[in-house]
Coordinates of C-alpha atoms in Angstrom, one line a residue:
X1 CA 47.1 163.6 198.9
X2 CA 49.3 163.5 195.8
X3 CA 48.7 159.8 195.3
X4 CA 44.9 160.3 195.6
X5 CA 45.0 163.0 192.9
X6 CA 47.2 160.8 190.7
X7 CA 44.8 157.8 191.0
X8 CA 41.7 160.0 190.4
X9 CA 43.2 161.5 187.2
X10 CA 44.4 158.0 186.0
X11 CA 47.9 159.4 185.3
X12 CA 50.4 156.6 184.3
X13 CA 47.9 153.9 185.2
X14 CA 47.4 151.8 182.1
X15 CA 44.3 149.9 181.5
X16 CA 44.4 146.2 182.4
X17 CA 43.6 143.4 180.0
X18 CA 40.3 142.9 181.8
X19 CA 39.4 146.6 181.6
X20 CA 40.3 146.7 177.9
X21 CA 38.4 143.5 177.1
X22 CA 35.2 144.6 178.9
X23 CA 35.3 148.1 177.5
X24 CA 35.8 146.7 174.0
X25 CA 33.0 144.2 174.3
X26 CA 30.7 146.9 175.8
X27 CA 31.5 149.2 172.9
X28 CA 30.7 146.6 170.3
X29 CA 27.5 145.6 172.0
X30 CA 26.4 149.2 172.4
X31 CA 26.9 150.0 168.7
X32 CA 24.8 146.9 168.0
X33 CA 22.2 148.1 170.5
X34 CA 22.2 151.6 168.9
X35 CA 21.3 150.0 165.5
X36 CA 18.6 147.7 167.0
X37 CA 17.0 150.2 169.2
X38 CA 17.0 152.9 166.5
X39 CA 15.0 150.4 164.3
X40 CA 12.7 149.5 167.1
X41 CA 12.1 153.2 167.8
X42 CA 11.0 153.6 164.2
X43 CA 8.6 150.6 164.2
X44 CA 7.2 150.5 167.7
X45 CA 3.6 151.7 168.0
X46 CA 3.0 151.2 171.7
X47 CA 3.3 154.5 173.7
X48 CA 4.2 152.6 176.9
X49 CA 7.1 150.7 175.2
X50 CA 8.5 153.5 173.1
X51 CA 10.0 155.4 176.2
X52 CA 11.8 152.2 177.2
X53 CA 13.4 151.9 173.7
X54 CA 14.4 155.6 173.8
X55 CA 16.0 155.0 177.3
X56 CA 17.9 152.0 176.0
X57 CA 19.1 153.9 172.9
X58 CA 20.2 156.8 175.1
X59 CA 22.2 154.5 177.4
X60 CA 23.9 152.8 174.4
X61 CA 24.8 156.1 172.8
X62 CA 26.2 157.5 176.0
X63 CA 28.3 154.4 176.6
X64 CA 29.8 154.7 173.1
X65 CA 30.8 158.3 173.8
X66 CA 32.4 157.5 177.2
X67 CA 34.4 154.4 175.9
X68 CA 35.6 156.4 172.9
X69 CA 36.9 159.0 175.2
X70 CA 38.7 156.4 177.5
X71 CA 40.3 154.6 174.5
X72 CA 41.3 157.9 172.8
X73 CA 43.2 159.1 175.9
X74 CA 44.9 155.7 176.0
X75 CA 45.7 155.8 172.3
X76 CA 43.8 152.5 171.9
X77 CA 42.2 151.9 168.5
X78 CA 38.4 152.5 168.5
X79 CA 36.5 149.3 167.6
X80 CA 34.5 149.3 164.4
X81 CA 31.5 147.6 165.9
X82 CA 28.3 148.5 164.0
X83 CA 27.3 151.6 162.1
X84 CA 24.3 153.1 160.3
X85 CA 25.3 150.9 157.4
X86 CA 24.2 147.9 159.4
X87 CA 20.6 149.0 159.9
X88 CA 17.8 149.9 157.6
X89 CA 15.6 152.3 159.6
X90 CA 13.0 152.3 156.8
X91 CA 12.5 148.5 156.9
X92 CA 8.9 147.5 157.8
X93 CA 8.0 145.9 161.1
X94 CA 9.6 142.5 161.6
X95 CA 8.8 142.1 165.3
X96 CA 5.6 142.9 167.2
X97 CA 5.7 145.4 170.1
X98 CA 5.3 142.6 172.6
X99 CA 8.4 140.9 171.2
X100 CA 10.4 144.2 171.4
X101 CA 9.3 144.6 175.1
X102 CA 10.3 141.0 176.0
X103 CA 13.6 141.3 174.0
X104 CA 14.4 144.5 175.8
X105 CA 13.8 143.0 179.3
X106 CA 15.8 139.9 178.5
X107 CA 18.8 141.8 177.1
X108 CA 18.9 144.0 180.2
X109 CA 19.1 140.8 182.3
X110 CA 22.1 139.6 180.1
X111 CA 23.7 143.1 180.4
X112 CA 23.5 143.1 184.2
X113 CA 25.3 139.8 184.4
X114 CA 28.2 141.0 182.2
X115 CA 28.4 144.4 183.8
X116 CA 28.6 142.9 187.3
X117 CA 31.7 140.8 186.1
X118 CA 33.2 144.0 184.6
X119 CA 32.9 145.8 187.9
X120 CA 34.6 143.0 189.7
X121 CA 37.7 143.1 187.6
X122 CA 38.0 146.9 187.1
X123 CA 40.8 148.6 189.1
X124 CA 40.9 152.1 187.6
X125 CA 38.2 154.3 189.2
X126 CA 37.0 155.8 185.9
X127 CA 36.4 152.4 184.4
X128 CA 34.8 151.1 187.7
X129 CA 32.6 154.2 187.9
X130 CA 31.5 153.8 184.3
X131 CA 30.4 150.2 184.8
X132 CA 28.8 150.9 188.2
X133 CA 26.8 153.8 186.8
X134 CA 25.9 151.7 183.8
X135 CA 24.6 148.9 186.1
X136 CA 22.3 151.4 187.8
X137 CA 21.0 152.6 184.5
X138 CA 20.4 149.1 183.1
X139 CA 18.8 147.8 186.3
X140 CA 16.4 150.7 186.4
X141 CA 15.5 150.1 182.8
X142 CA 15.0 146.4 183.5
X143 CA 12.7 147.3 186.3
X144 CA 10.6 149.6 184.1
X145 CA 10.4 147.0 181.4
X146 CA 9.3 144.4 184.0
X147 CA 6.5 146.6 185.2
X148 CA 5.2 147.3 181.7
X149 CA 5.3 143.5 180.9
X150 CA 3.4 142.8 184.1
X151 CA 0.8 145.5 183.2
X152 CA 0.4 144.0 179.7
X153 CA 0.2 140.4 180.9
X154 CA 3.3 139.3 178.9
X155 CA 5.7 138.8 181.8
X156 CA 6.6 135.1 182.0
X157 CA 7.0 134.2 185.6
X158 CA 9.3 131.4 186.7
X159 CA 7.5 128.2 187.9
X160 CA 6.1 128.1 191.5
X161 CA 6.6 125.2 194.0
X162 CA 4.9 124.6 197.4
X163 CA 6.7 126.1 200.3
X164 CA 8.5 123.6 202.6
X165 CA 7.5 123.5 206.2
X166 CA 10.9 122.2 207.5
X167 CA 14.6 122.1 206.7
X168 CA 16.0 118.8 205.3
X169 CA 19.5 117.4 204.9
X170 CA 20.8 115.0 202.3
X171 CA 21.2 111.5 203.8
X172 CA 22.0 109.2 200.9
X173 CA 23.9 109.3 197.6
X174 CA 20.7 108.6 195.7
X175 CA 20.2 112.4 196.0
X176 CA 22.9 112.9 193.4
X177 CA 22.3 109.8 191.2
X178 CA 19.5 108.1 189.4
X179 CA 18.7 105.1 191.7
X180 CA 17.1 102.2 189.8
X181 CA 15.3 104.6 187.4
X182 CA 14.0 106.8 190.2
X183 CA 15.0 110.5 190.1
X184 CA 14.4 112.7 193.1
X185 CA 12.3 115.9 192.6
X186 CA 14.0 118.9 191.2
X187 CA 15.3 121.6 193.6
X188 CA 14.3 125.2 193.2
X189 CA 17.7 126.1 191.8
X190 CA 17.5 123.3 189.2
X191 CA 14.0 124.4 188.2
X192 CA 15.4 128.0 187.8
X193 CA 18.1 126.9 185.4
X194 CA 15.8 124.8 183.3
X195 CA 13.4 127.7 183.1
X196 CA 16.2 130.1 182.1
X197 CA 17.4 127.5 179.5
X198 CA 13.9 127.5 177.9
X199 CA 13.7 131.3 178.0
X200 CA 17.1 131.8 176.4
X201 CA 16.4 129.2 173.7
X202 CA 12.9 130.7 173.1
X203 CA 14.5 134.1 172.4
X204 CA 17.2 132.6 170.2
X205 CA 14.7 130.5 168.2
X206 CA 12.4 133.5 167.6
X207 CA 15.3 135.7 166.5
X208 CA 16.7 133.0 164.1
X209 CA 13.2 132.5 162.6
X210 CA 13.1 136.3 161.9
X211 CA 16.7 136.5 160.7
X212 CA 16.4 133.5 158.4
X213 CA 13.3 135.2 156.9
X214 CA 15.2 138.4 155.9
X215 CA 18.9 137.6 155.5
X216 CA 20.6 137.8 152.1
X217 CA 23.4 135.2 152.1
X218 CA 22.4 131.5 151.7
X219 CA 25.1 130.2 154.1
X220 CA 23.8 132.7 156.7
X221 CA 20.2 131.6 156.1
X222 CA 21.2 127.9 156.6
X223 CA 23.0 128.8 159.8
X224 CA 19.9 130.4 161.2
X225 CA 17.7 127.5 160.2
X226 CA 20.1 125.1 161.8
X227 CA 20.1 127.2 164.9
X228 CA 16.3 127.2 165.1
X229 CA 16.3 123.4 165.1
X230 CA 19.0 123.2 167.8
X231 CA 17.1 125.7 170.0
X232 CA 13.9 123.8 169.5
X233 CA 15.5 120.5 170.5
X234 CA 17.0 122.1 173.7
X235 CA 13.6 123.7 174.6
X236 CA 11.9 120.3 174.2
X237 CA 14.5 118.6 176.4
X238 CA 14.2 121.2 179.2
X239 CA 10.4 121.3 178.9
X240 CA 10.1 117.5 179.1
X241 CA 12.1 117.5 182.4
X242 CA 9.8 120.1 183.9
X243 CA 6.7 118.5 182.5
X244 CA 7.6 115.1 184.0
X245 CA 7.2 116.8 187.4
X246 CA 4.0 118.7 186.5
X247 CA 5.8 122.0 186.3
X248 CA 4.4 124.6 183.9
X249 CA 6.5 125.2 180.8
X250 CA 6.8 128.8 179.5
X251 CA 5.4 129.8 176.2
X252 CA 7.4 130.4 173.0
X253 CA 8.0 133.7 171.2
X254 CA 7.8 132.8 167.5
X255 CA 4.2 134.1 167.2
X256 CA 5.6 137.6 167.9
X257 CA 7.7 137.5 164.7
X258 CA 5.8 139.2 161.8
X259 CA 5.8 138.2 158.1
X260 CA 8.2 140.9 156.6
X261 CA 11.0 139.7 154.3
X262 CA 12.8 143.0 154.2
X263 CA 16.0 143.0 156.3
X264 CA 16.2 145.7 159.0
X265 CA 19.8 144.7 159.8
X266 CA 22.9 143.6 157.9
X267 CA 23.8 139.9 157.8
X268 CA 26.9 140.9 159.7
X269 CA 24.9 142.3 162.6
X270 CA 22.5 139.4 162.7
X271 CA 25.3 136.9 162.7
X272 CA 27.2 138.7 165.5
X273 CA 24.0 139.0 167.5
X274 CA 23.3 135.3 167.2
X275 CA 26.9 134.1 167.9
X276 CA 26.9 136.4 171.0
X277 CA 23.8 134.8 172.3
X278 CA 25.3 131.4 171.6
X279 CA 28.4 132.3 173.7
X280 CA 26.2 133.4 176.5
X281 CA 24.2 130.1 176.3
X282 CA 27.4 128.1 176.6
X283 CA 28.3 130.0 179.7
X284 CA 24.8 129.6 181.2
X285 CA 24.9 125.9 180.6
X286 CA 28.2 125.7 182.4
X287 CA 26.8 127.5 185.4
X288 CA 23.7 125.3 185.3
X289 CA 25.8 122.1 185.2
X290 CA 27.9 123.3 188.2
X291 CA 24.9 124.1 190.3
X292 CA 22.6 121.2 189.5
X293 CA 23.2 118.4 192.0
X294 CA 21.3 115.8 190.1
X295 CA 24.0 114.1 187.9
X296 CA 21.6 113.5 185.0
X297 CA 21.0 117.2 184.7
X298 CA 24.7 118.1 184.8
X299 CA 25.4 115.6 182.1
X300 CA 22.6 117.0 180.0
X301 CA 24.0 120.5 180.2
X302 CA 27.5 119.4 179.4
X303 CA 26.3 117.5 176.3
X304 CA 24.1 120.4 175.1
X305 CA 26.9 122.9 175.7
X306 CA 29.3 120.8 173.5
X307 CA 26.6 120.8 170.8
X308 CA 26.2 124.5 170.6
X309 CA 30.0 125.1 170.9
X310 CA 30.3 123.2 167.5
X311 CA 27.4 125.4 166.2
X312 CA 29.2 128.5 167.4
X313 CA 32.3 127.4 165.5
X314 CA 30.2 127.2 162.3
X315 CA 29.1 130.7 162.9
X316 CA 32.6 132.0 163.4
X317 CA 33.7 130.3 160.2
X318 CA 30.9 132.1 158.3
X319 CA 31.9 135.4 159.8
X320 CA 35.6 134.9 158.9
X321 CA 34.6 133.9 155.4
X322 CA 32.7 137.2 154.9
X323 CA 35.3 139.3 156.8
X324 CA 32.8 140.2 159.5
X325 CA 34.6 139.0 162.6
X326 CA 36.3 141.9 164.4
X327 CA 39.2 140.6 166.5
X328 CA 39.2 141.6 170.2
X329 CA 42.3 143.2 171.8
X330 CA 45.0 140.6 172.4
X331 CA 48.5 140.1 173.8
X332 CA 51.5 140.8 171.6
X333 CA 52.6 137.9 169.5
X334 CA 56.2 137.7 170.8
X335 CA 57.1 134.7 168.7
X336 CA 56.2 136.7 165.6
X337 CA 58.3 139.6 166.8
X338 CA 61.3 137.3 167.3
X339 CA 60.8 135.8 163.9
X340 CA 60.7 139.2 162.3
X341 CA 63.9 140.2 164.1
X342 CA 65.6 137.1 162.8
X343 CA 64.4 137.7 159.3
X344 CA 65.9 141.3 159.4
X345 CA 69.3 139.8 160.3

């Protein structure tokens, strides 16, 4: 009984590196979400979408409070993240209500993936409970957003394929390789990853169109313009693969970006948001490469991942230049400590 009480109260149980890392990342992302959703709340006109924005804002604000409490009890520094200085609530509408709805649904999908990983590596019950409850809240919000998107006719369904009437087994290596220019039909999993790749790049392209339109620094503007072109090329590549097999290609989102040139967010926030999505994109391409059994697809994902990794490095350099890149928690630099000790002697 004593052990159960000790574990439940978290006495003398330090946070693991994984717990610190996921809590830190969640805090930074939630401070960003607080800025973004506060702006969306001020600009959204649709009465069906507004409650979803308020729900998302409430979740983010509650997360920030809980993580602050956990870190404070552990004497861990509170991340800076993003503050009211990073958002202009009086900025005019930059995004249509339809974009806000689709953005919200897509970001909840991303959140569910990372929260699931956090649950899997959280040992302490308070941290595990936090992420488990967060997953419930986020999945419920995603479901609400999905239903509103369906009712408004803006939900983009994944492609459909005919149902098979029998089970097949692979008999020849040509299943994996291009055989004399002939490629086998795509599997359902391969179609899914191509669809998701188009969706992710569609979101990224639309955001970079908007951010390039309003950002202040010229190097930041050029970064967004370069990113728009990269996203467009990746979308065309994935779309051509689907089109070759007469599979419907999802629509773009750029039309939902309005013509305002007044920045609702700081360049720092927009850069972080973009580089965060790039990092997710690299991870998604890695998963797609590992689960695509056609070798030409795997090679395509590896090549495109390398391309956006270089682009991500450009983004990191810009953020370092402007002193915007907040460093995540890290291991002690023991070599530096040894060097300091020698210098004292």
